[in-house]
Amino acid sequence: MITVAVTGATGAQGGATARALLAAGHRVRALTRRPHSPAADVLRDLGARVHHADFDDRTSLDVALSGADSLFAVTTPFGTDTSTETRQGKALIDAATAAHLGHIVLTTAAHADRGTAVPHYESKYLVERYLHTSDVPWTVIAPAAFMDNYGSGWTLDGLRDNTFAWPMPADRPLALIPAADIGAFAALALQRRDQFAGRRIDIASDECTPGQIAEILAAATDRPIAHREVPLAHVRARSADLAAMFEYFTTVGLDVDVAGLRRDFPEVAWHSFADWAAGQDWPAALAPAPGPR
């Protein structure tokens, strides 16, 4: 049994990792800035110990990491900016090094080490490079595009109108992974330190074109969903960062060895996009928002 500190524990990747570790019988310290949130209460009910931790508060990190064996580290620029993400990621690594942890598993992004020029990939890679200079054994897992994004945001808005609006051509493949598989893979790496230390692994569980995604969503939602390509200029007007990411997806693509991952790590129980879509509560997700009374 190991004790793992999990950052972003009330978010998608951290929450999935915490649940996978708890299910395997390990001790989890769920690190969050919102220890009294409903998501934190769920983790408590599952057996995690919830700790307040803020990347900009070194004392809170020192307290939360003291006595832990390992760390699952996730950073994000969303809600702040890329320079903040890099600074906070380095601060977390410094705290983990000072706590003499035995292993850090950092999650970043597939291809972040390939000079993508995507701002939030570049900031994550700066954190990766800093991790390499630490004295703590490390593993970097680098997920492909998140399946979970297809059940929220502008995608969900489009599905309500029977449209899969996505800023890629219908026939361009994209590597995909759900948060549950990221968490399962992270938990595997944390439990097998000797096998994974010093490795950087791009991970994905399926590859689909937007046209195929639309067909799968149509079957899962029982709606006549059709793909519509959103112009990159429309995305760029909202976020230059996301526009750069979709341009990379379209022109270069995410080359991830899905078949090799499924062969080498069957314990993860990888989900296809069809598996993920079939497991969503689409009637609730697609229900119209209640109007004003």
Coordinates of C-alpha atoms in Angstrom, one line a residue:
M1 CA 0.0 0.0 0.0
I2 CA 1.3 3.4 -0.9
T3 CA 0.3 7.0 0.0
V4 CA -0.2 9.2 -3.0
A5 CA -0.8 12.9 -3.0
V6 CA -3.1 13.8 -5.9
T7 CA -3.2 17.3 -7.2
G8 CA -6.3 18.5 -9.1
A9 CA -8.2 15.9 -7.1
T10 CA -11.6 17.5 -7.7
G11 CA -10.9 17.8 -11.4
A12 CA -11.2 15.3 -14.2
Q13 CA -7.7 13.8 -14.3
G14 CA -6.9 14.1 -10.6
G15 CA -10.3 12.8 -9.7
A16 CA -10.0 9.8 -12.0
T17 CA -6.5 9.0 -10.6
A18 CA -7.7 9.3 -7.0
R19 CA -10.6 6.9 -7.6
A20 CA -8.4 4.4 -9.4
L21 CA -5.8 4.4 -6.5
L22 CA -8.6 4.1 -3.9
A23 CA -10.1 1.2 -5.8
A24 CA -6.7 -0.5 -5.7
G25 CA -6.5 -0.2 -1.9
H26 CA -4.0 2.7 -1.7
R27 CA -4.1 5.8 0.5
V28 CA -4.9 9.0 -1.3
R29 CA -4.3 12.5 -0.2
A30 CA -6.7 14.6 -2.3
L31 CA -5.1 18.0 -2.8
T32 CA -7.5 20.9 -3.7
R33 CA -8.0 24.6 -3.3
R34 CA -11.7 23.8 -2.5
P35 CA -11.6 21.2 0.3
H36 CA -15.3 21.8 1.1
S37 CA -16.6 21.4 -2.4
P38 CA -19.1 18.6 -3.3
A39 CA -16.4 16.9 -5.4
A40 CA -14.1 16.9 -2.3
D41 CA -17.0 15.4 -0.3
V42 CA -17.3 12.5 -2.8
L43 CA -13.6 11.7 -2.5
R44 CA -13.9 11.7 1.3
D45 CA -16.8 9.3 1.1
L46 CA -14.6 7.0 -1.0
G47 CA -11.9 7.1 1.6
A48 CA -9.5 9.9 0.6
R49 CA -8.1 12.4 3.0
V50 CA -8.7 15.8 1.6
H51 CA -6.0 18.5 2.1
H52 CA -6.1 22.2 1.2
A53 CA -3.3 22.9 -1.2
D54 CA -2.5 26.0 -3.3
F55 CA 0.4 26.0 -5.8
D56 CA 1.0 29.6 -4.8
D57 CA 1.2 28.7 -1.1
R58 CA 4.3 26.8 -0.4
T59 CA 3.4 26.1 3.2
S60 CA 0.1 24.4 2.2
L61 CA 2.1 22.2 -0.3
D62 CA 4.7 21.3 2.3
V63 CA 2.0 20.2 4.8
A64 CA 0.0 18.2 2.2
L65 CA 3.1 16.4 0.8
S66 CA 4.8 15.6 4.1
G67 CA 5.0 11.8 4.6
A68 CA 3.5 10.9 1.2
D69 CA 5.3 8.3 -1.0
S70 CA 4.4 9.7 -4.4
L71 CA 2.7 12.5 -6.2
F72 CA 0.3 12.8 -9.1
A73 CA 0.8 16.2 -10.6
V74 CA -1.4 18.1 -13.0
T75 CA -1.2 21.7 -14.1
T76 CA -3.5 23.9 -16.2
P77 CA -3.4 27.4 -17.8
F78 CA -7.1 27.6 -18.0
G79 CA -8.4 30.0 -15.5
T80 CA -5.0 31.7 -15.3
D81 CA -2.4 31.7 -18.1
T82 CA 0.5 29.7 -19.5
S83 CA 3.2 31.6 -17.5
T84 CA 1.2 30.9 -14.3
E85 CA 0.9 27.2 -15.2
T86 CA 4.7 26.9 -15.6
R87 CA 5.5 28.8 -12.5
Q88 CA 3.0 26.8 -10.4
G89 CA 4.3 23.5 -11.9
K90 CA 7.8 24.3 -10.9
A91 CA 6.7 25.3 -7.4
L92 CA 5.0 22.0 -7.0
I93 CA 8.1 20.1 -8.2
D94 CA 10.2 22.1 -5.7
A95 CA 7.9 21.1 -2.9
A96 CA 7.9 17.5 -3.9
T97 CA 11.7 17.5 -4.0
A98 CA 11.9 19.1 -0.6
A99 CA 9.5 16.4 0.7
H100 CA 11.8 13.7 -0.5
L101 CA 9.0 11.9 -2.4
G102 CA 9.9 8.6 -4.1
H103 CA 8.1 9.3 -7.4
I104 CA 6.3 12.0 -9.4
V105 CA 3.9 11.2 -12.2
L106 CA 3.2 14.3 -14.2
T107 CA 0.5 14.5 -16.7
T108 CA 1.0 16.9 -19.7
A109 CA -0.2 16.5 -23.3
A110 CA 0.6 14.2 -26.2
H111 CA 3.3 15.7 -28.5
A112 CA 4.1 18.5 -26.0
D113 CA 7.7 17.6 -26.4
R114 CA 7.6 18.0 -30.2
G115 CA 7.7 21.8 -30.6
T116 CA 4.0 22.1 -31.4
A117 CA 3.9 25.9 -30.9
V118 CA 0.6 25.4 -29.1
P119 CA 0.9 27.7 -26.1
H120 CA -0.6 25.4 -23.4
Y121 CA 1.5 22.5 -24.8
E122 CA 4.6 24.6 -24.6
S123 CA 4.0 25.6 -21.0
K124 CA 3.4 22.0 -20.0
Y125 CA 6.7 21.0 -21.7
L126 CA 8.6 23.7 -19.7
V127 CA 7.2 22.0 -16.5
E128 CA 8.4 18.6 -17.9
R129 CA 11.9 19.9 -18.5
Y130 CA 12.0 21.3 -15.0
L131 CA 10.9 17.9 -13.7
H132 CA 13.9 16.3 -15.4
T133 CA 16.3 18.4 -13.3
S134 CA 14.7 17.3 -10.0
D135 CA 16.2 14.6 -7.8
V136 CA 12.9 12.7 -7.6
P137 CA 12.2 9.7 -9.9
W138 CA 9.7 10.8 -12.5
T139 CA 7.2 9.6 -15.1
V140 CA 5.5 11.8 -17.7
I141 CA 2.2 10.6 -19.1
A142 CA 0.9 12.7 -22.0
P143 CA -2.8 12.2 -22.9
A144 CA -4.3 12.8 -26.3
A145 CA -7.5 14.8 -26.8
F146 CA -10.1 14.3 -24.0
M147 CA -13.2 12.4 -24.9
D148 CA -14.9 14.1 -22.0
N149 CA -14.9 17.4 -23.8
Y150 CA -17.4 16.0 -26.3
G151 CA -20.1 16.1 -23.5
S152 CA -19.7 19.7 -22.6
G153 CA -19.2 23.2 -23.9
W154 CA -19.8 24.2 -27.5
T155 CA -20.0 20.5 -28.5
L156 CA -23.0 19.9 -26.3
D157 CA -24.6 23.1 -27.5
G158 CA -24.3 21.8 -31.1
L159 CA -25.6 18.4 -30.2
R160 CA -28.8 20.0 -29.0
D161 CA -29.3 21.2 -32.6
N162 CA -28.3 17.7 -34.0
T163 CA -24.9 19.1 -35.1
F164 CA -21.4 18.0 -34.1
A165 CA -19.6 21.3 -34.6
W166 CA -15.9 20.7 -34.6
P167 CA -12.9 22.7 -36.1
M168 CA -11.5 19.8 -38.1
P169 CA -12.2 18.2 -41.4
A170 CA -14.6 15.2 -41.3
D171 CA -11.9 12.8 -42.4
R172 CA -8.9 13.8 -40.2
P173 CA -8.1 11.3 -37.5
L174 CA -7.7 12.4 -33.9
A175 CA -6.3 10.3 -31.0
L176 CA -8.7 10.4 -28.0
I177 CA -8.8 9.3 -24.4
P178 CA -11.3 9.6 -21.5
A179 CA -10.3 10.8 -18.1
A180 CA -11.0 7.4 -16.6
D181 CA -8.3 5.8 -18.7
I182 CA -5.8 8.6 -17.8
G183 CA -6.5 7.9 -14.2
A184 CA -6.1 4.2 -14.6
F185 CA -2.8 4.6 -16.4
A186 CA -1.5 7.1 -13.9
A187 CA -2.5 4.7 -11.0
L188 CA -0.6 1.9 -12.8
A189 CA 2.5 4.0 -13.2
L190 CA 2.3 5.0 -9.5
Q191 CA 2.0 1.4 -8.4
R192 CA 4.9 0.3 -10.7
R193 CA 7.5 2.9 -10.0
D194 CA 10.5 0.8 -11.2
Q195 CA 8.8 -0.1 -14.5
F196 CA 7.8 3.5 -15.3
A197 CA 10.5 5.7 -13.8
G198 CA 12.3 7.9 -16.3
R199 CA 9.7 7.3 -19.1
R200 CA 7.6 9.7 -21.1
I201 CA 4.6 8.0 -22.7
D202 CA 1.9 9.5 -25.0
I203 CA -1.4 7.8 -24.2
A204 CA -4.7 7.4 -26.1
S205 CA -7.3 4.7 -26.2
D206 CA -8.9 5.3 -29.6
E207 CA -8.6 7.2 -32.8
C208 CA -11.6 8.6 -34.7
T209 CA -12.3 11.1 -37.4
P210 CA -14.8 13.8 -36.7
G211 CA -17.1 12.1 -39.2
Q212 CA -16.9 8.9 -37.2
I213 CA -17.4 10.8 -33.9
A214 CA -20.6 12.3 -35.3
E215 CA -21.8 8.8 -36.3
I216 CA -21.0 7.4 -32.8
L217 CA -22.7 10.3 -31.1
A218 CA -25.8 9.9 -33.3
A219 CA -26.0 6.2 -32.2
A220 CA -25.4 7.1 -28.5
T221 CA -27.9 10.0 -28.3
D222 CA -30.5 8.5 -30.7
R223 CA -30.3 11.8 -32.7
P224 CA -29.5 12.5 -36.4
I225 CA -26.1 14.1 -35.6
A226 CA -24.2 15.5 -38.6
H227 CA -20.6 16.9 -38.5
R228 CA -20.1 20.5 -39.4
E229 CA -16.6 22.0 -39.7
V230 CA -16.2 25.1 -37.6
P231 CA -13.8 27.6 -39.2
L232 CA -10.5 28.1 -37.3
A233 CA -11.1 31.8 -37.5
H234 CA -14.1 31.4 -35.3
V235 CA -12.1 29.5 -32.7
R236 CA -9.3 32.0 -33.0
A237 CA -11.7 34.8 -32.1
R238 CA -12.3 33.1 -28.8
S239 CA -8.9 31.6 -28.1
A240 CA -5.7 31.8 -30.1
D241 CA -4.3 29.0 -27.9
L242 CA -7.2 26.6 -28.8
A243 CA -7.0 27.6 -32.5
A244 CA -3.3 26.7 -32.5
M245 CA -4.1 23.3 -31.0
F246 CA -6.8 22.5 -33.6
E247 CA -4.5 23.7 -36.4
Y248 CA -1.9 21.3 -35.1
F249 CA -4.5 18.4 -34.9
T250 CA -5.4 19.1 -38.5
T251 CA -2.0 19.7 -40.1
V252 CA 0.2 17.3 -38.1
G253 CA -2.1 15.2 -35.9
L254 CA -1.5 13.2 -32.8
D255 CA 0.5 10.1 -33.5
V256 CA -0.1 7.8 -30.6
D257 CA 0.4 4.0 -30.6
V258 CA -3.1 3.0 -29.4
A259 CA -2.6 -0.7 -30.4
G260 CA 0.7 -0.9 -28.6
L261 CA -0.8 0.6 -25.4
R262 CA -3.7 -1.8 -25.5
R263 CA -1.3 -4.7 -25.9
D264 CA 1.2 -3.7 -23.3
F265 CA -1.1 -2.4 -20.6
P266 CA -4.4 -4.4 -20.7
E267 CA -4.9 -3.6 -17.0
V268 CA -6.1 -0.1 -18.0
A269 CA -9.2 -1.6 -19.6
W270 CA -9.0 1.0 -22.4
H271 CA -12.3 2.6 -23.6
S272 CA -13.1 3.2 -27.2
F273 CA -15.0 6.4 -28.1
A274 CA -18.1 4.3 -28.6
D275 CA -17.6 2.8 -25.1
W276 CA -17.3 6.3 -23.6
A277 CA -20.3 7.7 -25.6
A278 CA -22.5 4.7 -24.6
G279 CA -21.7 5.4 -20.9
Q280 CA -22.9 9.0 -20.9
D281 CA -26.3 10.2 -19.6
W282 CA -27.3 12.0 -22.8
P283 CA -30.9 12.6 -21.9
A284 CA -29.8 14.6 -18.9
A285 CA -26.9 16.3 -20.7
L286 CA -29.0 17.4 -23.7
A287 CA -32.1 18.5 -21.7
P288 CA -32.8 22.1 -22.4
A289 CA -31.8 24.5 -19.6
P290 CA -34.7 25.7 -17.5
G291 CA -36.0 29.0 -18.6
P292 CA -36.7 32.0 -16.3
R293 CA -39.7 31.7 -14.0

